Tab-separated table of C-alpha atoms and ligand atoms in Angstrom:
chain	number	residue	atom	x	y	z
A	134	MET	CA	-89.256	-72.834	-52.525
A	135	ALA	CA	-88.014	-69.962	-50.639
A	136	LEU	CA	-84.906	-69.583	-48.712
A	137	VAL	CA	-84.843	-67.178	-45.721
A	138	VAL	CA	-82.395	-65.738	-43.864
A	139	GLN	CA	-83.954	-65.122	-40.317
A	140	LYS	CA	-81.956	-63.710	-37.353
A	141	TYR	CA	-83.149	-63.287	-33.767
A	142	GLY	CA	-82.045	-60.871	-31.551
A	143	GLY	CA	-80.460	-60.929	-27.501
A	144	THR	CA	-83.815	-59.824	-26.348
A	145	SER	CA	-86.056	-62.811	-28.692
A	146	VAL	CA	-83.879	-65.547	-27.387
A	147	GLY	CA	-83.526	-63.781	-23.948
A	148	THR	CA	-85.015	-66.731	-21.769
A	149	VAL	CA	-85.546	-70.413	-22.170
A	150	GLU	CA	-89.514	-70.030	-23.224
A	151	ARG	CA	-88.280	-67.269	-25.761
A	152	ILE	CA	-85.944	-69.616	-27.322
A	153	LYS	CA	-88.779	-72.210	-27.683
A	154	ALA	CA	-90.929	-69.712	-28.913
A	155	VAL	CA	-87.871	-68.932	-31.508
A	156	ALA	CA	-88.114	-72.777	-32.207
A	157	GLU	CA	-91.793	-72.680	-33.022
A	158	LYS	CA	-91.798	-69.908	-35.539
A	159	VAL	CA	-88.727	-71.028	-37.260
A	160	GLY	CA	-90.100	-74.632	-37.665
A	161	ARG	CA	-93.876	-73.367	-38.850
A	162	PHE	CA	-91.602	-71.103	-41.453
A	163	HIS	CA	-89.888	-74.513	-42.486
A	164	ASP	CA	-93.133	-76.415	-42.733
A	165	ASP	CA	-94.362	-73.659	-45.068
A	166	GLY	CA	-92.037	-75.211	-47.650
A	167	ASN	CA	-89.054	-72.597	-46.938
A	168	GLN	CA	-85.387	-73.340	-46.369
A	169	VAL	CA	-84.149	-71.613	-43.473
A	170	ILE	CA	-81.394	-70.355	-42.071
A	171	VAL	CA	-81.159	-69.145	-38.941
A	172	THR	CA	-78.781	-66.761	-37.127
A	173	VAL	CA	-78.890	-65.773	-33.606
A	174	SER	CA	-77.489	-63.238	-30.736
A	175	ALA	CA	-76.327	-64.157	-27.518
A	176	MET	CA	-79.311	-63.980	-24.696
A	177	SER	CA	-79.561	-60.372	-23.635
A	178	GLY	CA	-77.164	-59.045	-21.397
A	179	GLU	CA	-74.740	-61.823	-22.260
A	180	THR	CA	-71.979	-60.217	-23.933
A	181	ASN	CA	-72.412	-57.683	-21.486
A	182	ARG	CA	-71.417	-60.322	-18.776
A	183	LEU	CA	-68.532	-61.878	-20.823
A	184	LEU	CA	-66.694	-58.259	-21.940
A	185	GLY	CA	-67.810	-57.585	-17.759
A	186	LEU	CA	-65.314	-60.428	-16.903
A	187	SER	CA	-62.925	-59.779	-19.173
A	188	ASN	CA	-62.886	-56.067	-18.004
A	189	ALA	CA	-62.199	-57.738	-14.434
A	190	ILE	CA	-59.388	-59.755	-14.960
A	191	SER	CA	-57.670	-56.649	-17.337
A	192	SER	CA	-58.412	-53.154	-18.140
A	193	SER	CA	-57.312	-53.821	-21.289
A	194	PRO	CA	-57.779	-57.061	-22.365
A	195	ALA	CA	-55.581	-58.857	-25.591
A	196	ALA	CA	-57.838	-58.400	-28.342
A	197	ARG	CA	-57.392	-61.870	-29.472
A	198	GLU	CA	-58.529	-63.626	-26.014
A	199	LEU	CA	-61.488	-60.914	-26.097
A	200	ASP	CA	-63.062	-62.491	-28.870
A	201	VAL	CA	-62.257	-66.104	-27.758
A	202	VAL	CA	-64.359	-64.792	-24.876
A	203	VAL	CA	-67.044	-62.447	-26.111
A	204	SER	CA	-68.224	-65.012	-28.901
A	205	THR	CA	-68.802	-67.695	-26.504
A	206	GLY	CA	-72.539	-66.279	-26.154
A	207	GLU	CA	-73.746	-66.924	-29.437
A	208	GLN	CA	-72.524	-70.535	-29.028
A	209	VAL	CA	-74.368	-71.202	-26.402
A	210	THR	CA	-77.532	-70.227	-28.044
A	211	ILE	CA	-77.012	-72.110	-31.660
A	212	GLY	CA	-76.864	-75.152	-29.339
A	213	LEU	CA	-80.191	-74.727	-27.427
A	214	LEU	CA	-82.014	-73.664	-29.766
A	215	VAL	CA	-81.133	-76.881	-32.331
A	216	MET	CA	-81.930	-78.692	-29.087
A	217	ALA	CA	-85.405	-76.372	-29.138
A	218	LEU	CA	-85.832	-77.666	-32.625
A	219	ILE	CA	-85.052	-81.457	-32.454
A	220	GLU	CA	-87.761	-81.552	-29.425
A	221	LEU	CA	-90.026	-80.625	-31.447
A	222	GLY	CA	-89.006	-83.079	-34.399
A	223	TYR	CA	-87.391	-80.843	-36.326
A	224	ASP	CA	-83.893	-81.951	-37.933
A	225	ALA	CA	-81.552	-78.973	-37.298
A	226	ARG	CA	-77.748	-78.749	-36.961
A	227	SER	CA	-75.876	-75.545	-35.512
A	228	TYR	CA	-72.998	-74.417	-37.155
A	229	THR	CA	-70.285	-71.708	-34.971
A	230	GLY	CA	-68.432	-68.892	-37.851
A	231	GLY	CA	-65.603	-70.715	-37.861
A	232	GLN	CA	-67.375	-74.111	-38.941
A	233	VAL	CA	-68.984	-72.555	-41.417
A	234	LYS	CA	-66.032	-70.615	-42.487
A	235	ILE	CA	-66.956	-67.134	-42.577
A	236	ILE	CA	-63.600	-65.543	-43.161
A	237	THR	CA	-62.796	-62.587	-41.690
A	238	ASP	CA	-59.653	-60.143	-41.848
A	239	SER	CA	-57.876	-60.175	-38.531
A	240	ALA	CA	-59.261	-56.953	-36.934
A	241	HIS	CA	-60.671	-58.190	-33.575
A	242	GLY	CA	-63.486	-56.933	-32.064
A	243	LYS	CA	-64.115	-55.388	-35.349
A	244	ALA	CA	-63.318	-57.929	-38.197
A	245	ARG	CA	-65.378	-57.283	-41.590
A	246	ILE	CA	-66.144	-60.602	-43.742
A	247	GLN	CA	-64.292	-61.098	-46.400
A	248	ARG	CA	-66.061	-64.178	-47.938
A	249	ILE	CA	-68.376	-66.812	-46.842
A	250	GLU	CA	-67.636	-70.664	-48.297
A	251	ASP	CA	-71.502	-71.619	-48.695
A	252	LYS	CA	-70.848	-75.560	-48.929
A	253	ASN	CA	-71.623	-76.870	-45.898
A	254	LEU	CA	-74.881	-74.485	-45.500
A	255	ARG	CA	-76.151	-75.511	-49.217
A	256	ASN	CA	-75.454	-79.498	-48.271
A	257	GLU	CA	-77.572	-79.267	-44.918
A	258	LEU	CA	-80.138	-77.905	-46.613
A	259	ASP	CA	-80.388	-79.917	-49.325
A	260	ALA	CA	-81.008	-82.620	-46.778
A	261	GLY	CA	-83.720	-80.574	-45.796
A	262	ARG	CA	-82.276	-79.501	-42.448
A	263	ILE	CA	-82.635	-76.097	-40.582
A	264	VAL	CA	-79.258	-74.667	-40.195
A	265	VAL	CA	-78.167	-72.226	-36.865
A	266	VAL	CA	-75.420	-70.136	-37.533
A	267	ALA	CA	-74.004	-68.539	-34.473
A	268	GLY	CA	-74.219	-64.610	-35.371
A	269	PHE	CA	-71.719	-61.889	-34.519
A	270	GLN	CA	-68.179	-64.621	-35.305
A	271	GLY	CA	-65.935	-65.252	-37.800
A	272	VAL	CA	-62.610	-66.978	-38.635
A	273	ASP	CA	-59.247	-64.946	-39.947
A	274	GLU	CA	-57.367	-67.212	-42.891
A	275	SER	CA	-55.236	-68.610	-39.291
A	276	GLY	CA	-58.223	-69.586	-37.768
A	277	ASN	CA	-58.539	-67.185	-35.047
A	278	ILE	CA	-61.657	-66.377	-33.582
A	279	THR	CA	-63.186	-63.246	-34.421
A	280	THR	CA	-65.861	-60.963	-33.715
A	281	LEU	CA	-67.815	-58.114	-35.987
A	282	GLY	CA	-68.169	-55.626	-33.383
A	283	ARG	CA	-71.393	-54.660	-31.788
A	284	GLY	CA	-74.528	-56.040	-33.055
A	285	GLY	CA	-72.717	-57.617	-35.309
A	286	SER	CA	-75.256	-60.797	-35.829
A	287	ASP	CA	-77.179	-58.567	-38.044
A	288	THR	CA	-74.446	-58.337	-40.746
A	289	THR	CA	-73.668	-62.319	-39.854
A	290	ALA	CA	-77.378	-62.446	-41.595
A	291	VAL	CA	-77.160	-60.191	-44.229
A	292	ALA	CA	-73.610	-61.574	-45.247
A	293	LEU	CA	-75.609	-65.314	-45.012
A	294	ALA	CA	-78.064	-63.839	-47.204
A	295	ALA	CA	-75.717	-62.421	-49.950
A	296	ALA	CA	-73.647	-65.690	-50.026
A	297	LEU	CA	-76.810	-67.702	-50.259
A	298	LYS	CA	-78.269	-65.401	-52.642
A	299	ALA	CA	-81.318	-65.867	-50.154
A	300	ASP	CA	-84.764	-64.470	-51.179
A	301	GLU	CA	-85.413	-62.385	-48.122
A	302	CYS	CA	-83.048	-61.706	-44.914
A	303	GLN	CA	-85.244	-60.713	-41.939
A	304	ILE	CA	-84.377	-59.409	-38.895
A	305	TYR	CA	-86.570	-60.148	-35.605
A	306	THR	CA	-86.102	-58.026	-32.981
A	307	ASP	CA	-87.795	-56.863	-30.125
A	308	VAL	CA	-89.905	-53.543	-31.857
A	309	ASP	CA	-92.159	-54.659	-34.880
A	310	GLY	CA	-89.795	-52.517	-37.685
A	311	VAL	CA	-88.297	-49.356	-37.868
A	312	TYR	CA	-89.948	-45.985	-36.479
A	313	THR	CA	-89.683	-42.597	-37.478
A	314	THR	CA	-87.198	-42.321	-34.117
A	315	ASP	CA	-86.613	-44.987	-31.325
A	316	PRO	CA	-90.230	-46.095	-30.096
A	317	ARG	CA	-88.761	-46.111	-26.386
A	318	VAL	CA	-87.577	-43.022	-26.432
A	319	VAL	CA	-90.775	-41.322	-28.456
A	320	ASP	CA	-94.062	-42.760	-27.206
A	321	CYS	CA	-96.078	-41.591	-30.521
A	322	ALA	CA	-93.470	-42.675	-33.163
A	323	LYS	CA	-94.410	-43.998	-36.497
A	324	ARG	CA	-93.508	-47.398	-38.004
A	325	LEU	CA	-92.655	-47.271	-41.533
A	326	ASP	CA	-93.740	-49.212	-44.458
A	327	LYS	CA	-90.702	-48.583	-45.774
A	328	ILE	CA	-87.224	-46.825	-45.877
A	329	THR	CA	-84.867	-46.522	-48.587
A	330	PHE	CA	-81.027	-47.813	-47.906
A	331	GLU	CA	-79.473	-44.674	-47.773
A	332	GLU	CA	-81.600	-43.335	-45.054
A	333	MET	CA	-81.241	-46.509	-43.204
A	334	LEU	CA	-77.767	-46.130	-43.252
A	335	GLU	CA	-77.540	-42.558	-42.059
A	336	MET	CA	-80.258	-43.455	-39.292
A	337	ALA	CA	-77.775	-46.671	-38.403
A	338	SER	CA	-74.620	-44.677	-38.553
A	339	LEU	CA	-76.118	-41.558	-36.692
A	340	GLY	CA	-77.366	-43.962	-33.601
A	341	SER	CA	-80.044	-45.819	-34.467
A	342	LYS	CA	-79.044	-49.412	-33.352
A	343	VAL	CA	-81.998	-51.117	-34.977
A	344	LEU	CA	-79.712	-52.396	-37.250
A	345	GLN	CA	-75.565	-52.237	-37.552
A	346	ILE	CA	-74.695	-49.967	-39.967
A	347	ARG	CA	-72.387	-52.560	-41.635
A	348	ALA	CA	-75.686	-55.052	-41.770
A	349	VAL	CA	-77.194	-52.492	-44.219
A	350	GLU	CA	-74.240	-51.203	-45.905
A	351	PHE	CA	-73.632	-55.106	-47.285
A	352	ALA	CA	-77.658	-55.090	-47.909
A	353	GLY	CA	-77.396	-52.165	-50.074
A	354	LYS	CA	-73.787	-53.526	-51.996
A	355	PHE	CA	-75.105	-57.010	-52.691
A	356	GLY	CA	-78.915	-55.821	-53.457
A	357	VAL	CA	-80.228	-58.103	-50.493
A	358	PRO	CA	-83.995	-57.789	-49.645
A	359	LEU	CA	-83.850	-57.192	-45.758
A	360	ARG	CA	-87.133	-56.567	-43.848
A	361	VAL	CA	-87.070	-55.700	-39.605
A	362	LEU	CA	-89.668	-57.511	-37.486
A	363	SER	CA	-90.890	-58.435	-34.232
A	364	SER	CA	-90.221	-61.557	-32.560
A	365	PHE	CA	-93.179	-61.319	-30.395
A	366	LYS	CA	-96.049	-60.039	-33.011
A	367	GLU	CA	-96.862	-61.222	-35.940
A	368	GLY	CA	-96.793	-58.039	-38.917
A	369	PRO	CA	-95.707	-56.611	-42.097
A	370	GLY	CA	-92.424	-55.114	-40.485
A	371	THR	CA	-90.388	-52.728	-42.751
A	372	LEU	CA	-89.074	-53.336	-46.049
A	373	ILE	CA	-85.320	-51.768	-46.556
A	374	THR	CA	-85.589	-51.131	-50.108
A	375	CYS	CA	-83.617	-49.334	-53.286
A	376	GLU	CA	-86.309	-46.910	-54.658
A	377	GLU	CA	-87.321	-43.806	-53.362
A	378	ASP	CA	-91.260	-43.876	-53.208
A	379	ASP	CA	-92.261	-40.946	-55.352
A	380	SER	CA	-95.790	-42.029	-55.657
A	381	ASN	CA	-96.783	-40.912	-52.257
A	382	MET	CA	-97.228	-37.424	-52.749
A	383	GLU	CA	-97.786	-37.421	-49.167
A	384	ARG	CA	-94.332	-38.004	-48.225
A	385	PRO	CA	-92.926	-36.341	-45.690
A	386	LEU	CA	-89.702	-33.975	-45.750
A	387	ILE	CA	-87.853	-36.035	-42.780
A	388	SER	CA	-88.576	-39.899	-42.436
A	389	GLY	CA	-86.588	-40.045	-39.226
A	390	ILE	CA	-84.438	-38.972	-36.357
A	391	ALA	CA	-81.587	-40.549	-34.899
A	392	PHE	CA	-79.747	-39.731	-32.154
A	393	ASN	CA	-76.876	-41.019	-29.510
A	394	ARG	CA	-74.804	-40.195	-26.552
A	395	ASP	CA	-71.400	-41.954	-27.263
A	396	GLU	CA	-69.550	-38.389	-28.628
A	397	ALA	CA	-67.632	-36.393	-26.851
A	398	LYS	CA	-66.016	-33.053	-27.845
A	399	LEU	CA	-63.169	-31.353	-27.705
A	400	THR	CA	-61.996	-27.568	-28.271
A	401	LEU	CA	-58.394	-26.290	-28.726
A	402	ARG	CA	-58.746	-22.320	-28.345
A	403	GLY	CA	-56.438	-19.532	-30.121
A	404	VAL	CA	-54.682	-21.679	-32.731
A	405	PRO	CA	-52.518	-19.394	-34.841
A	406	ASP	CA	-54.734	-19.017	-37.917
A	407	LYS	CA	-51.935	-20.249	-40.570
A	408	PRO	CA	-52.060	-23.471	-42.947
A	409	GLY	CA	-51.405	-26.529	-41.619
A	410	VAL	CA	-52.570	-26.076	-38.421
A	411	ALA	CA	-55.705	-28.612	-39.026
A	412	SER	CA	-53.173	-31.131	-40.329
A	413	HIS	CA	-51.151	-30.834	-37.146
A	414	ILE	CA	-54.194	-30.908	-34.742
A	415	LEU	CA	-55.778	-34.098	-36.565
A	416	GLY	CA	-53.035	-36.121	-37.263
A	417	PRO	CA	-51.882	-37.056	-33.988
A	418	VAL	CA	-55.079	-37.949	-33.223
A	419	GLY	CA	-55.388	-39.866	-36.727
A	420	ASP	CA	-51.995	-41.609	-35.229
A	421	ALA	CA	-53.666	-42.580	-31.798
A	422	ASN	CA	-55.981	-44.597	-34.293
A	423	ILE	CA	-58.784	-42.142	-32.995
A	424	GLU	CA	-61.930	-41.651	-35.073
A	425	VAL	CA	-62.164	-37.756	-35.501
A	426	ASP	CA	-66.706	-37.364	-36.514
A	427	MET	CA	-67.755	-33.438	-36.676
A	428	ILE	CA	-64.736	-30.927	-37.288
A	429	VAL	CA	-65.613	-27.024	-36.917
A	430	GLN	CA	-63.326	-23.885	-37.042
A	431	ASN	CA	-64.099	-21.176	-36.128
A	432	ILE	CA	-62.484	-17.616	-36.344
A	433	GLY	CA	-61.877	-16.510	-32.958
A	434	GLY	CA	-59.679	-12.818	-32.804
A	435	ASN	CA	-56.078	-11.732	-33.263
A	436	SER	CA	-55.548	-14.180	-36.326
A	437	THR	CA	-56.356	-16.934	-34.175
A	438	ASN	CA	-59.346	-19.653	-34.584
A	439	ASP	CA	-61.136	-22.311	-32.097
A	440	PHE	CA	-60.593	-25.934	-33.774
A	441	THR	CA	-63.520	-28.107	-32.558
A	442	PHE	CA	-64.038	-31.739	-32.772
A	443	THR	CA	-65.844	-35.308	-31.919
A	444	VAL	CA	-64.817	-38.325	-30.662
A	445	HIS	CA	-66.011	-41.394	-29.508
A	446	ARG	CA	-66.756	-41.416	-25.499
A	447	ASN	CA	-64.712	-44.750	-25.082
A	448	GLU	CA	-62.164	-42.878	-27.154
A	449	TYR	CA	-62.314	-39.194	-25.073
A	450	HIS	CA	-59.930	-40.008	-22.385
A	451	LYS	CA	-57.080	-40.987	-25.162
A	452	ALA	CA	-57.639	-37.673	-26.886
A	453	ILE	CA	-57.012	-35.421	-24.474
A	454	GLU	CA	-53.931	-37.034	-23.626
A	455	VAL	CA	-53.198	-36.571	-26.817
A	456	LEU	CA	-54.477	-33.167	-27.345
A	457	THR	CA	-52.680	-32.170	-24.359
A	458	LYS	CA	-49.791	-32.448	-26.295
A	459	VAL	CA	-51.011	-31.009	-29.396
A	460	ALA	CA	-51.756	-27.528	-27.713
A	461	LYS	CA	-48.337	-27.175	-26.576
A	462	ASP	CA	-46.722	-27.693	-30.129
A	463	VAL	CA	-49.197	-25.702	-32.066
A	464	GLY	CA	-49.272	-23.028	-29.760
A	465	ALA	CA	-52.917	-23.123	-29.154
A	466	ALA	CA	-54.397	-21.183	-25.835
A	467	GLU	CA	-56.147	-24.153	-23.884
A	468	LEU	CA	-57.881	-27.148	-24.260
A	469	VAL	CA	-61.586	-27.141	-23.373
A	470	SER	CA	-63.606	-30.997	-22.998
A	471	ASP	CA	-66.910	-31.829	-22.529
A	472	ASP	CA	-68.327	-35.257	-22.208
A	473	LYS	CA	-71.796	-34.444	-21.766
A	474	ILE	CA	-72.877	-34.061	-25.203
A	475	ALA	CA	-75.327	-35.740	-27.388
A	476	LYS	CA	-76.006	-35.481	-31.683
A	477	VAL	CA	-79.181	-35.881	-32.592
A	478	SER	CA	-79.837	-35.960	-36.255
A	479	VAL	CA	-82.989	-35.477	-39.003
A	480	VAL	CA	-82.395	-37.905	-41.723
A	481	GLY	CA	-84.364	-37.559	-44.900
A	482	VAL	CA	-84.377	-38.088	-49.072
A	483	GLY	CA	-86.965	-35.454	-49.148
A	484	MET	CA	-84.600	-32.717	-48.045
A	485	ARG	CA	-82.545	-33.080	-51.486
A	486	SER	CA	-85.841	-31.449	-53.066
A	487	HIS	CA	-86.691	-29.392	-49.803
A	488	ALA	CA	-85.310	-26.153	-48.601
A	489	GLY	CA	-86.394	-24.962	-45.077
A	490	VAL	CA	-85.692	-28.150	-43.096
A	491	ALA	CA	-82.579	-26.632	-41.583
A	492	SER	CA	-84.545	-23.667	-40.963
A	493	THR	CA	-87.611	-25.546	-39.131
A	494	MET	CA	-84.925	-27.220	-36.768
A	495	PHE	CA	-82.844	-24.700	-35.359
A	496	ARG	CA	-86.381	-22.777	-34.480
A	497	SER	CA	-87.719	-25.844	-32.563
A	498	LEU	CA	-84.884	-26.200	-30.883
A	499	ALA	CA	-84.881	-22.674	-29.859
A	500	ASP	CA	-88.123	-22.948	-29.025
A	501	GLU	CA	-86.916	-24.678	-26.349
A	502	SER	CA	-84.561	-22.838	-25.150
A	503	ILE	CA	-82.174	-25.482	-26.629
A	504	ASN	CA	-78.556	-24.342	-27.443
A	505	ILE	CA	-76.808	-25.817	-30.623
A	506	GLN	CA	-73.268	-25.908	-30.220
A	507	MET	CA	-72.220	-27.694	-33.220
A	508	ILE	CA	-73.997	-28.431	-37.032
A	509	SER	CA	-73.087	-30.587	-39.485
A	510	THR	CA	-75.488	-31.494	-43.265
A	511	SER	CA	-74.933	-34.061	-45.676
A	512	GLU	CA	-77.474	-34.279	-48.345
A	513	ILE	CA	-79.858	-36.013	-46.597
A	514	LYS	CA	-79.507	-35.385	-43.205
A	515	ILE	CA	-78.821	-32.459	-41.038
A	516	SER	CA	-77.173	-33.505	-37.396
A	517	VAL	CA	-76.724	-30.906	-34.271
A	518	VAL	CA	-74.511	-31.523	-31.453
A	519	ILE	CA	-76.894	-30.150	-28.019
A	520	GLU	CA	-75.837	-30.250	-23.696
A	521	GLU	CA	-76.974	-34.342	-23.094
A	522	LYS	CA	-79.565	-33.481	-20.649
A	523	TYR	CA	-81.583	-31.963	-23.290
A	524	LEU	CA	-81.249	-34.872	-25.621
A	525	GLU	CA	-85.187	-36.420	-25.157
A	526	LEU	CA	-86.318	-32.789	-25.331
A	527	ALA	CA	-84.955	-32.266	-28.233
A	528	VAL	CA	-85.880	-35.641	-30.222
A	529	ARG	CA	-89.402	-35.346	-28.599
A	530	ALA	CA	-89.579	-31.662	-30.069
A	531	LEU	CA	-87.974	-32.440	-33.746
A	532	HIS	CA	-90.612	-35.305	-33.845
A	533	THR	CA	-93.580	-33.259	-33.494
A	534	ALA	CA	-92.336	-30.276	-35.588
A	535	PHE	CA	-91.846	-32.119	-38.656
A	536	ASP	CA	-94.909	-33.732	-38.240
A	537	LEU	CA	-93.967	-37.144	-37.473
A	538	ASP	CA	-96.242	-38.119	-34.470
A	539	VAL	CA	-99.260	-40.599	-34.661
A	540	HIS	CA	-101.539	-41.133	-32.280
A	541	GLU	CA	-102.658	-44.425	-32.432
A	542	ASP	CA	-101.510	-48.067	-30.276
A	543	LYS	CA	-97.863	-49.608	-31.448
A	544	ASP	CA	-96.463	-52.354	-29.609
B	146	ADP	P1	-81.937	-56.676	-31.435
B	146	ADP	O1	-81.305	-57.165	-29.693
B	146	ADP	O2	-82.762	-57.682	-31.464
B	146	ADP	O3	-80.417	-56.598	-32.116
B	146	ADP	P2	-80.940	-54.391	-30.567
B	146	ADP	O4	-81.489	-54.197	-29.075
B	146	ADP	O5	-80.114	-54.455	-31.168
B	146	ADP	O6	-81.950	-55.705	-31.208
B	146	ADP	O7	-81.906	-53.428	-31.691
B	146	ADP	C1	-83.582	-52.568	-31.313
B	146	ADP	C2	-83.528	-51.432	-30.693
B	146	ADP	O8	-83.238	-50.188	-31.498
B	146	ADP	C3	-84.833	-51.121	-30.119
B	146	ADP	O9	-85.691	-51.760	-28.839
B	146	ADP	C4	-85.241	-49.612	-29.960
B	146	ADP	O10	-84.747	-48.956	-29.043
B	146	ADP	C5	-83.865	-49.367	-30.738
B	146	ADP	N1	-83.874	-48.050	-32.073
B	146	ADP	C6	-83.657	-47.220	-31.919
B	146	ADP	N2	-83.786	-46.908	-33.202
B	146	ADP	C7	-85.046	-46.856	-34.254
B	146	ADP	C8	-85.872	-46.754	-34.475
B	146	ADP	N3	-85.893	-45.822	-35.347
B	146	ADP	N4	-86.844	-47.619	-34.601
B	146	ADP	C9	-86.944	-48.896	-34.096
B	146	ADP	N5	-86.154	-48.885	-33.090
B	146	ADP	C10	-84.791	-48.658	-32.839
B	147	LIG	N1	-73.800	-60.400	-29.503
B	147	LIG	C1	-73.439	-59.229	-29.567
B	147	LIG	C2	-73.679	-57.884	-29.195
B	147	LIG	O1	-74.326	-57.823	-27.965
B	147	LIG	C3	-73.723	-59.491	-31.497
B	147	LIG	C4	-75.503	-59.186	-31.554
B	147	LIG	O2	-76.376	-59.055	-30.688
B	147	LIG	O3	-75.608	-58.453	-32.401
B	147	LIG	O4	-73.499	-56.991	-29.695
B	148	MG	MG1	-79.217	-55.213	-32.584
């Protein structure tokens, strides 16, 4: 008998009909002799609606109370899914994060799971029940409700699978696997049979929201077999694996292209070129709890530098405030900022052993007359910042340049 954790995302439980269809799918799995723990997201759009309500009351809602509100979406879907299972004749029970005892730290809105008590869940499974657990939520040691960040139900699923040593964690969503890039942007994107944890981690952190980054981290750390599949159509999906597949001689250099529009860029021009300046600039930014992503420093002239970095777009205004003050303190000539940028990244473990990826990338962007504003690299990825309006063009051009296009039906 296998123990499987299945997660159904917002679109998959977006209507009453879809919840009923999920109940049938889960039930069939149980009929086949498997033990099943299901975790669900809120119905699609619900978390945004709850955030909207909160923001209509306060421009900066108290973090503890915001979690009380936004965690309710998942409480609705676990109850509805269990009702649907009972209608079909299955013995099933719902659990909130607090009822399971998914214990997190107290960082409201981005809490990290510290441990999961498995006793209740084991007892339910031993009694032959299907257990449905609310995604995205936990409680801290004092019993305060916490949430795990957007897309956090993926992490709930993987953490449950790790805690219960499940045979597989299956993430059911509205696409039938992980593609070479977002299939909603590039029609001829290709579904991957496999992708390594390392690549998936880069893809997720660089903007591919098909899996939450923490879920991938968790699965890699605890060796949880993880698969992304469609809720709506049968198929093998994509397996996230530990091994690099050396048997495939035709393995492409690049496994995928990720992108995001969530960043903004700030530049301090004419910063005196002397020791300690970078820390004088980034120190106050860190103190204001603003995370910095890419950083570039260029030598200007007259012993000065231009210092550029990117932050999340949500923190753009806060970053401008901090830098306006810093600019005076360090004697910079001017502050220039831009929130109409996008980051495009090519990712692939094949890059380690092959030169030429950067030149192919830069040439294909140049052929489309797309200017590269910033570049950053790691062993298995190259990212560039470009003007936001060229994002889709850039992703398509790179997809073709790295030979990733397919020309058959997918969905
Ligand atoms: P869910 O609500 O099921 O958690 P999400 O919207 O969070 O679903 O994630 C699925 C979406 O991720 C897809 O609809 C797709 O648009 C997007 N996506 C982005 N990059 C990729 C990729 N490389 N492969 C597949 N889907 C991707
Ligand atoms: N409902 C939450 C969100 O919309 C969590 C999730 O769907 O994974 O971000
Ligand atoms: Mg998601």
